[in-house]
Coordinates of C-alpha atoms and ligand atoms in Angstrom, one line a residue:
M1 CA -60.8 -24.6 -90.1
N2 CA -57.5 -25.6 -91.7
E3 CA -59.5 -27.5 -94.2
L4 CA -60.7 -24.2 -95.6
L5 CA -57.3 -22.9 -96.4
S6 CA -57.5 -21.3 -99.8
D7 CA -55.9 -22.7 -102.9
V8 CA -57.9 -20.6 -105.4
S9 CA -56.4 -17.6 -107.2
A10 CA -57.8 -14.1 -106.7
V11 CA -61.2 -13.5 -108.1
T12 CA -63.2 -10.3 -108.7
I13 CA -66.7 -10.7 -107.3
R14 CA -69.4 -8.9 -109.2
W15 CA -72.4 -9.2 -106.8
D16 CA -75.2 -9.2 -109.5
S17 CA -73.4 -11.8 -111.6
F18 CA -73.8 -15.1 -109.7
L19 CA -71.4 -16.9 -112.1
S20 CA -68.6 -14.4 -111.2
W21 CA -68.5 -15.8 -107.6
S22 CA -70.5 -19.0 -107.3
S23 CA -67.8 -21.4 -108.5
F24 CA -65.2 -19.7 -106.3
L25 CA -67.4 -20.1 -103.3
Q26 CA -68.3 -23.7 -104.1
N27 CA -64.7 -24.7 -104.6
W28 CA -63.8 -23.0 -101.4
L29 CA -66.6 -24.8 -99.5
K30 CA -65.7 -28.2 -101.0
P31 CA -63.6 -29.4 -98.0
V32 CA -66.5 -29.0 -95.6
F33 CA -69.4 -30.1 -97.8
K34 CA -71.3 -33.2 -96.7
K35 CA -71.6 -36.0 -99.2
D36 CA -74.5 -35.4 -101.6
H37 CA -74.7 -31.8 -100.7
P38 CA -76.4 -30.8 -104.0
K39 CA -79.3 -33.2 -103.3
L40 CA -79.5 -32.2 -99.7
L41 CA -79.8 -28.5 -100.7
K42 CA -82.6 -29.1 -103.1
T43 CA -84.6 -31.5 -100.9
Y44 CA -84.4 -29.4 -97.7
H45 CA -87.7 -29.2 -95.9
P46 CA -89.5 -27.0 -95.0
K47 CA -89.3 -24.6 -97.9
P48 CA -88.9 -20.9 -97.0
Q49 CA -91.9 -18.7 -96.1
Y50 CA -90.5 -15.8 -98.1
I51 CA -87.6 -15.2 -100.4
D52 CA -85.0 -13.8 -98.0
D53 CA -85.6 -15.6 -94.8
P54 CA -82.2 -15.5 -93.1
D55 CA -83.0 -18.1 -90.5
W56 CA -84.1 -20.5 -93.1
M57 CA -81.0 -19.9 -95.2
S58 CA -78.7 -20.4 -92.3
K59 CA -80.4 -23.7 -91.4
V60 CA -80.1 -24.9 -94.9
L61 CA -76.4 -24.0 -95.1
Q62 CA -75.8 -25.8 -91.8
S63 CA -77.5 -28.9 -93.2
V64 CA -75.0 -29.3 -96.0
I65 CA -71.7 -28.5 -94.2
R66 CA -69.7 -30.4 -91.6
E67 CA -68.4 -27.3 -89.8
H68 CA -70.4 -24.9 -87.7
A69 CA -71.8 -22.2 -90.0
D70 CA -70.4 -19.4 -87.8
H71 CA -66.9 -20.7 -88.3
V72 CA -67.5 -20.9 -92.1
H73 CA -68.7 -17.2 -92.1
E74 CA -65.5 -16.2 -90.2
A75 CA -63.2 -18.2 -92.4
L76 CA -64.8 -16.8 -95.6
A77 CA -64.5 -13.2 -94.3
D78 CA -60.8 -14.0 -93.8
E79 CA -60.5 -15.6 -97.2
L80 CA -62.0 -12.5 -98.9
K81 CA -58.8 -10.6 -98.0
S82 CA -57.2 -12.3 -101.0
H83 CA -60.0 -11.2 -103.4
Y84 CA -61.6 -8.2 -105.0
I85 CA -65.1 -6.8 -105.6
H86 CA -66.4 -4.9 -108.5
A87 CA -67.8 -1.8 -106.7
F88 CA -69.5 1.3 -108.0
H89 CA -69.3 5.0 -107.3
G90 CA -72.3 7.0 -108.4
C91 CA -71.8 10.7 -109.5
R92 CA -72.9 13.3 -112.0
T93 CA -70.2 14.8 -114.2
D94 CA -69.8 16.2 -117.7
N95 CA -66.4 14.4 -118.1
A96 CA -65.2 11.3 -116.2
V97 CA -61.6 11.8 -117.3
S98 CA -60.4 13.0 -113.9
Y99 CA -61.6 9.7 -112.3
H100 CA -59.3 7.8 -114.7
H101 CA -56.4 10.2 -114.1
H102 CA -56.7 10.8 -110.3
G103 CA -59.1 8.2 -109.0
I104 CA -61.9 9.1 -106.6
R105 CA -60.9 11.8 -104.1
L106 CA -62.2 12.0 -100.6
N107 CA -65.1 14.3 -100.0
D108 CA -63.8 17.7 -99.2
P109 CA -66.3 20.4 -98.2
N110 CA -64.1 23.2 -99.5
E111 CA -64.1 21.6 -102.9
Q112 CA -67.8 21.1 -102.8
A113 CA -68.4 24.7 -101.7
A114 CA -66.3 25.8 -104.7
E115 CA -68.4 23.6 -107.0
V116 CA -71.7 25.1 -105.6
R117 CA -70.4 28.6 -106.2
K118 CA -69.5 27.7 -109.7
I119 CA -72.9 26.2 -110.5
V120 CA -74.8 29.2 -109.1
E121 CA -72.5 31.5 -111.0
Q122 CA -72.9 29.7 -114.3
E123 CA -76.6 28.8 -114.2
E124 CA -79.1 31.6 -115.0
G125 CA -81.8 29.4 -113.6
L126 CA -80.2 29.8 -110.2
A127 CA -79.6 33.6 -110.4
S128 CA -82.0 34.2 -107.6
M129 CA -79.7 32.3 -105.2
R130 CA -76.7 34.5 -105.9
P131 CA -77.3 37.1 -103.2
T132 CA -77.6 34.5 -100.5
I133 CA -75.3 31.7 -101.6
E134 CA -72.4 32.7 -99.4
R135 CA -74.5 33.0 -96.4
N136 CA -76.1 29.6 -97.1
I137 CA -72.7 28.0 -97.4
A138 CA -71.4 29.7 -94.3
E139 CA -74.4 28.6 -92.3
F140 CA -74.7 25.1 -93.6
D141 CA -75.0 23.0 -90.4
S142 CA -73.8 19.7 -91.9
W143 CA -70.5 21.0 -93.3
D144 CA -68.6 17.9 -92.3
R145 CA -71.3 15.3 -93.1
D146 CA -69.1 13.4 -95.5
T147 CA -65.7 14.8 -95.0
G148 CA -62.8 12.4 -95.6
R149 CA -65.0 9.6 -97.0
V150 CA -65.7 8.0 -100.3
Y151 CA -68.8 5.8 -100.7
L152 CA -68.8 2.7 -103.0
S153 CA -71.8 0.4 -103.6
A154 CA -71.6 -3.4 -104.0
D155 CA -74.6 -3.5 -106.3
E156 CA -75.1 -1.0 -109.1
R157 CA -78.8 -1.6 -109.2
S158 CA -79.1 0.2 -105.8
L159 CA -77.5 3.3 -107.3
I160 CA -79.9 3.3 -110.3
E161 CA -83.1 2.1 -108.7
D162 CA -83.1 3.0 -105.0
A163 CA -80.6 5.8 -104.4
G164 CA -80.6 7.5 -107.8
H165 CA -80.2 11.0 -106.4
Y166 CA -76.4 10.8 -106.6
L167 CA -76.6 10.1 -110.3
I168 CA -79.4 12.6 -111.0
Y169 CA -78.4 15.5 -108.8
G170 CA -74.7 15.0 -107.7
S171 CA -73.3 14.9 -104.2
E172 CA -75.7 15.1 -101.2
W173 CA -73.6 17.9 -99.7
M174 CA -74.3 20.1 -102.8
Q175 CA -78.0 19.1 -102.9
C176 CA -78.4 20.1 -99.2
V177 CA -76.9 23.6 -99.8
L178 CA -78.7 24.3 -103.0
G179 CA -82.0 22.8 -101.9
W180 CA -85.0 21.5 -104.0
G181 CA -85.2 24.7 -105.9
A182 CA -82.1 23.7 -107.8
H183 CA -83.3 20.3 -108.9
A184 CA -84.5 21.2 -112.4
V185 CA -81.1 22.9 -113.1
L186 CA -79.0 20.1 -111.7
R187 CA -80.9 17.5 -113.8
E188 CA -79.7 19.3 -116.9
R189 CA -76.0 19.5 -116.0
G190 CA -73.6 16.7 -116.6
V191 CA -74.4 13.0 -117.2
P192 CA -75.3 10.3 -114.7
T193 CA -72.0 8.4 -114.3
V194 CA -71.0 5.2 -112.6
I195 CA -67.3 4.7 -111.9
D196 CA -66.3 1.0 -111.9
V197 CA -63.8 0.2 -109.2
N198 CA -61.8 -3.0 -108.6
L199 CA -61.8 -2.9 -104.8
P200 CA -59.2 -5.1 -103.0
L201 CA -61.2 -6.5 -100.1
R202 CA -58.0 -6.6 -97.9
T203 CA -58.4 -2.8 -97.6
Q204 CA -61.8 -3.2 -95.9
P205 CA -62.5 -3.6 -92.1
D206 CA -63.0 -7.1 -90.8
E207 CA -66.7 -6.2 -90.0
T208 CA -67.4 -5.2 -93.6
R209 CA -65.8 -8.4 -94.9
R210 CA -67.9 -10.5 -92.4
E211 CA -71.1 -8.8 -93.6
L212 CA -70.2 -9.5 -97.2
A213 CA -69.3 -13.1 -96.4
S214 CA -72.7 -13.6 -94.8
K215 CA -74.5 -12.0 -97.8
M216 CA -72.6 -14.3 -100.2
L217 CA -73.3 -17.5 -98.1
E218 CA -77.0 -16.6 -97.8
E219 CA -77.5 -15.8 -101.4
W220 CA -75.6 -18.9 -102.6
T221 CA -77.7 -21.0 -100.3
R222 CA -81.0 -19.4 -101.5
I223 CA -80.2 -19.8 -105.2
C224 CA -78.9 -23.4 -104.9
A225 CA -81.7 -24.6 -102.6
N226 CA -84.4 -23.2 -104.7
D227 CA -82.8 -24.1 -108.0
A228 CA -83.4 -20.4 -108.7
G229 CA -81.3 -19.8 -111.9
H230 CA -78.7 -17.1 -111.6
W231 CA -80.7 -14.1 -110.6
V232 CA -79.1 -12.5 -107.5
R233 CA -81.1 -10.3 -105.1
D234 CA -80.3 -6.6 -104.9
I235 CA -78.3 -5.7 -101.8
D236 CA -78.0 -2.3 -100.2
F237 CA -74.4 -2.7 -99.3
S238 CA -71.9 0.2 -99.1
F239 CA -68.2 0.4 -98.6
I240 CA -67.2 3.6 -96.7
L241 CA -63.6 4.3 -97.5
R242 CA -61.4 6.6 -95.5
N243 CA -58.7 6.8 -98.1
A244 CA -59.1 8.1 -101.7
V245 CA -59.5 5.5 -104.4
P246 CA -56.3 5.4 -106.5
S247 CA -56.6 5.6 -110.3
S248 CA -55.2 2.1 -110.6
W249 CA -58.4 0.7 -109.0
V250 CA -60.6 2.6 -111.5
I251 CA -61.3 0.0 -114.3
S252 CA -63.8 1.9 -116.3
H253 CA -66.9 4.1 -116.2
H254 CA -70.3 4.1 -117.8
H255 CA -73.5 6.0 -118.0
P256 CA -76.8 4.3 -117.2
A257 CA -79.6 4.6 -119.7
Y258 CA -82.0 5.7 -117.0
V259 CA -82.2 6.4 -113.3
L260 CA -85.2 6.3 -111.0
D261 CA -85.6 9.5 -109.0
P262 CA -86.3 8.8 -105.3
Y263 CA -87.4 12.5 -104.8
Y264 CA -90.2 12.3 -107.3
Q265 CA -92.1 9.0 -106.8
R266 CA -89.3 7.1 -108.6
A267 CA -89.9 9.0 -111.9
K268 CA -87.8 7.4 -114.6
R269 CA -85.1 9.9 -115.8
I270 CA -83.9 8.9 -119.2
T271 CA -80.3 9.8 -120.0
R272 CA -80.5 11.9 -123.1
D273 CA -77.0 11.3 -124.2
P274 CA -75.3 8.5 -122.3
S275 CA -71.7 9.5 -123.1
C276 CA -68.9 11.9 -122.2
P277 CA -65.5 12.9 -123.6
A278 CA -63.8 10.2 -121.5
C279 CA -66.0 7.3 -122.8
E280 CA -63.6 6.3 -125.5
R281 CA -60.8 5.9 -123.0
S282 CA -63.1 3.7 -120.9
E283 CA -63.8 1.4 -123.8
S284 CA -60.1 1.1 -124.9
Ligands
LIG1 ZN1 -68.2 8.7 -120.3

């Protein structure tokens, strides 16, 4: 696989923007492409039975390269150590400034319990929970469910369209303790916020990079073989970090105009005011 040694400078992959990574991938594959690979891709038969048939995609890829596809997957996973991905953290806050100052901290149940107490104290709509909140916190049986982790998503669309509850209601830990009775109140606090992170892929486990490499090769093959423009399929792909995200990786934040609510038949929750005091900082 020495042919696939990299001579490309570091790129930031933005999954939903094919042009942000397709030329990098194509250049990187160049040493192992068969002659006439663009024509081979477009004329491959049979055509797929459905849009994301992985067997079909791996056969097509194998038909245009001179190396075994498994080796190419491995080598790409290794190559990705030199590159970055634009990843997304979904949350609900009234001011994103702390993410710019301090990065994204690891989930800490003591901090989350303090936040739950604050919300119950501040919100009249949750007054009925006040007598029992300490007991509910003490008896919460999933206290450590997310301790010491940070979750980032490779595809912002999944945070908005499929797992919108982080943006609409905040952390799952908090939602579990407060329960469904707090939904209406939580929807009125803060603003749906996506933190944009430039994640160095060298910080991720080999297995995660292998999965990402496979997704990239499959999607590149699907798009090129079908002459399918630049639309990239949504992927449900999470990075689970065991270290906090430093502020130097936080490149910006923004507030989606709407979020689909997975708890209420995908109701479209429009963001009344998609801004916060830190927005100016993010734009500068
Ligand atoms: Zn903002």
